[in-house]
Amino acid sequence: MFGHDKDEDKQNDVPQEQSVTQAPQPDGTLDDSMPPTPPSQPDGGLPFVPPPRPAGPPPAPDAPAEADTVVADSDDLLLIKQEALKELSPLVDHLEQSPEEKFRTTMMMIQASDDEKLVKQAFDAAKAIPDEKARAQALLDVVNEINYFTQQPDESNT
């Protein structure tokens, strides 16, 4: 029924002969020291046998990088960041952004580059934010950036 041959069903009902075999070695000979392969289950499937564990300790992780290599990588990253900011500055106006997104982008550029020339652009973007609460926060952020750029060094620490 349903595409099965009746002879196949009869063959499945016949108990299979259960035999015990030994695992062959890589050279093809049988190894008597290995445990025998377990017999098949009544349904014809083999029982779960966990895979063998690898011999020896696990491989050691890569050695940590030298301190001077990390510094060189950081220096490289800073150079890339400076170059990316220089390339980004004239392109920011080409981005399709809401006034709030433009403000956040400009603030990110100010904080990443310490370029106080961008504060005016951030101020203009903040004034254009329509939501009063978001505009108030943006204007406060502009004031904080101006404070950062105009703070006098504390003479008591020198």
Short mmCIF file of C-alpha atoms in Angstrom, two decimals:
data_model
loop_
_atom_site.label_atom_id
_atom_site.label_comp_id
_atom_site.label_asym_id
_atom_site.label_seq_id
_atom_site.Cartn_x
_atom_site.Cartn_y
_atom_site.Cartn_z
CA MET A 1 0.00 0.00 0.00
CA PHE A 2 1.14 3.56 -0.73
CA GLY A 3 4.02 2.56 -2.99
CA HIS A 4 5.49 -0.13 -0.75
CA ASP A 5 6.02 -3.60 -2.04
CA LYS A 6 4.56 -6.28 0.18
CA ASP A 7 7.77 -8.26 -0.16
CA GLU A 8 9.71 -5.35 1.39
CA ASP A 9 7.37 -5.34 4.41
CA LYS A 10 7.94 -9.06 4.89
CA GLN A 11 11.72 -8.60 4.74
CA ASN A 12 11.54 -5.95 7.46
CA ASP A 13 9.64 -8.33 9.74
CA VAL A 14 12.40 -10.95 9.56
CA PRO A 15 14.76 -10.58 12.53
CA GLN A 16 18.21 -9.65 11.38
CA GLU A 17 21.12 -11.74 12.48
CA GLN A 18 22.97 -9.91 15.21
CA SER A 19 26.68 -10.20 14.87
CA VAL A 20 29.62 -8.76 16.69
CA THR A 21 32.41 -7.36 14.57
CA GLN A 22 35.74 -5.90 15.45
CA ALA A 23 36.89 -2.47 14.35
CA PRO A 24 39.52 -2.60 11.60
CA GLN A 25 42.82 -0.82 12.14
CA PRO A 26 44.12 1.71 9.60
CA ASP A 27 46.24 -1.03 8.00
CA GLY A 28 43.14 -3.17 7.45
CA THR A 29 43.84 -5.81 10.10
CA LEU A 30 41.53 -6.48 12.99
CA ASP A 31 42.48 -5.21 16.42
CA ASP A 32 41.61 -7.61 19.22
CA SER A 33 42.24 -4.91 21.83
CA MET A 34 39.44 -2.73 20.49
CA PRO A 35 35.96 -3.33 21.89
CA PRO A 36 33.67 -5.09 19.48
CA THR A 37 31.17 -3.10 17.46
CA PRO A 38 27.83 -3.34 19.24
CA PRO A 39 25.10 -5.42 17.65
CA SER A 40 22.41 -3.68 15.67
CA GLN A 41 19.12 -2.77 17.29
CA PRO A 42 15.91 -4.72 16.52
CA ASP A 43 14.82 -1.91 14.19
CA GLY A 44 18.02 -2.34 12.18
CA GLY A 45 19.73 0.83 13.48
CA LEU A 46 22.95 0.91 15.44
CA PRO A 47 23.04 2.22 18.99
CA PHE A 48 24.72 5.55 19.63
CA VAL A 49 28.45 5.18 20.14
CA PRO A 50 30.29 8.37 21.09
CA PRO A 51 33.20 9.29 18.83
CA PRO A 52 36.68 8.54 20.14
CA ARG A 53 38.43 11.31 22.05
CA PRO A 54 41.50 12.83 20.47
CA ALA A 55 44.75 11.75 22.07
CA GLY A 56 46.82 14.29 23.95
CA PRO A 57 46.05 17.71 25.40
CA PRO A 58 44.04 20.23 23.40
CA PRO A 59 46.10 22.61 21.26
CA ALA A 60 47.30 25.72 23.08
CA PRO A 61 45.66 29.02 22.06
CA ASP A 62 47.70 31.47 20.05
CA ALA A 63 50.22 33.37 22.08
CA PRO A 64 49.17 36.92 22.98
CA ALA A 65 50.51 39.64 20.74
CA GLU A 66 53.53 41.63 21.83
CA ALA A 67 52.74 44.95 23.51
CA ASP A 68 54.51 46.92 20.79
CA THR A 69 52.43 45.17 18.13
CA VAL A 70 49.23 46.24 19.90
CA VAL A 71 50.47 49.82 20.09
CA ALA A 72 51.37 49.75 16.40
CA ASP A 73 47.91 48.42 15.60
CA SER A 74 46.33 51.17 17.71
CA ASP A 75 48.44 53.80 15.98
CA ASP A 76 47.39 52.40 12.61
CA LEU A 77 43.75 52.53 13.67
CA LEU A 78 44.08 56.12 14.83
CA LEU A 79 45.62 57.10 11.50
CA ILE A 80 42.78 55.39 9.64
CA LYS A 81 40.25 57.14 11.88
CA GLN A 82 41.80 60.55 11.21
CA GLU A 83 41.86 59.93 7.48
CA ALA A 84 38.26 58.67 7.48
CA LEU A 85 37.12 61.76 9.37
CA LYS A 86 38.95 64.00 6.90
CA GLU A 87 37.23 62.20 4.00
CA LEU A 88 33.84 62.25 5.75
CA SER A 89 33.73 65.95 6.63
CA PRO A 90 32.95 67.28 3.13
CA LEU A 91 30.51 64.41 2.47
CA VAL A 92 28.29 64.74 5.55
CA ASP A 93 25.98 67.19 3.80
CA HIS A 94 25.32 64.54 1.11
CA LEU A 95 23.83 62.14 3.67
CA GLU A 96 20.05 62.03 3.82
CA GLN A 97 19.54 62.55 7.54
CA SER A 98 16.95 64.07 9.80
CA PRO A 99 18.11 67.13 11.77
CA GLU A 100 18.53 64.91 14.86
CA GLU A 101 20.62 62.35 12.94
CA LYS A 102 22.71 65.13 11.44
CA PHE A 103 23.31 66.53 14.92
CA ARG A 104 24.39 63.12 16.27
CA THR A 105 26.71 62.56 13.30
CA THR A 106 28.29 65.98 13.75
CA MET A 107 28.72 65.42 17.51
CA MET A 108 30.37 62.07 16.83
CA MET A 109 32.78 63.76 14.44
CA ILE A 110 33.55 66.50 16.98
CA GLN A 111 34.25 63.99 19.72
CA ALA A 112 36.30 61.74 17.45
CA SER A 113 38.46 64.51 16.03
CA ASP A 114 38.38 67.24 18.70
CA ASP A 115 37.64 69.63 15.84
CA GLU A 116 36.03 72.69 17.41
CA LYS A 117 35.29 74.10 13.94
CA LEU A 118 32.40 71.61 13.72
CA VAL A 119 30.63 73.02 16.80
CA LYS A 120 28.84 75.63 14.66
CA GLN A 121 27.49 72.86 12.38
CA ALA A 122 26.32 70.89 15.43
CA PHE A 123 24.64 74.03 16.80
CA ASP A 124 22.82 74.65 13.51
CA ALA A 125 21.70 71.00 13.37
CA ALA A 126 20.50 71.18 16.98
CA LYS A 127 18.39 74.29 16.27
CA ALA A 128 16.70 72.46 13.37
CA ILE A 129 15.47 69.55 15.52
CA PRO A 130 11.64 69.82 15.62
CA ASP A 131 11.04 67.89 18.87
CA GLU A 132 11.52 70.37 21.74
CA LYS A 133 12.80 67.77 24.20
CA ALA A 134 15.36 66.40 21.71
CA ARG A 135 16.33 69.93 20.67
CA ALA A 136 16.87 70.95 24.31
CA GLN A 137 19.14 67.92 24.87
CA ALA A 138 21.06 68.66 21.68
CA LEU A 139 21.59 72.30 22.66
CA LEU A 140 22.79 71.16 26.07
CA ASP A 141 25.26 68.82 24.36
CA VAL A 142 26.54 71.73 22.26
CA VAL A 143 27.07 73.81 25.42
CA ASN A 144 28.97 70.90 26.99
CA GLU A 145 31.20 70.63 23.93
CA ILE A 146 31.89 74.38 24.05
CA ASN A 147 32.76 74.03 27.75
CA TYR A 148 35.15 71.21 26.84
CA PHE A 149 36.94 73.36 24.25
CA THR A 150 37.02 76.53 26.36
CA GLN A 151 37.89 75.13 29.78
CA GLN A 152 41.04 76.58 31.26
CA PRO A 153 43.66 74.15 32.48
CA ASP A 154 43.44 73.77 36.25
CA GLU A 155 46.47 75.60 37.63
CA SER A 156 46.34 73.71 40.95
CA ASN A 157 47.34 70.46 39.19
CA THR A 158 50.52 71.93 37.71
#
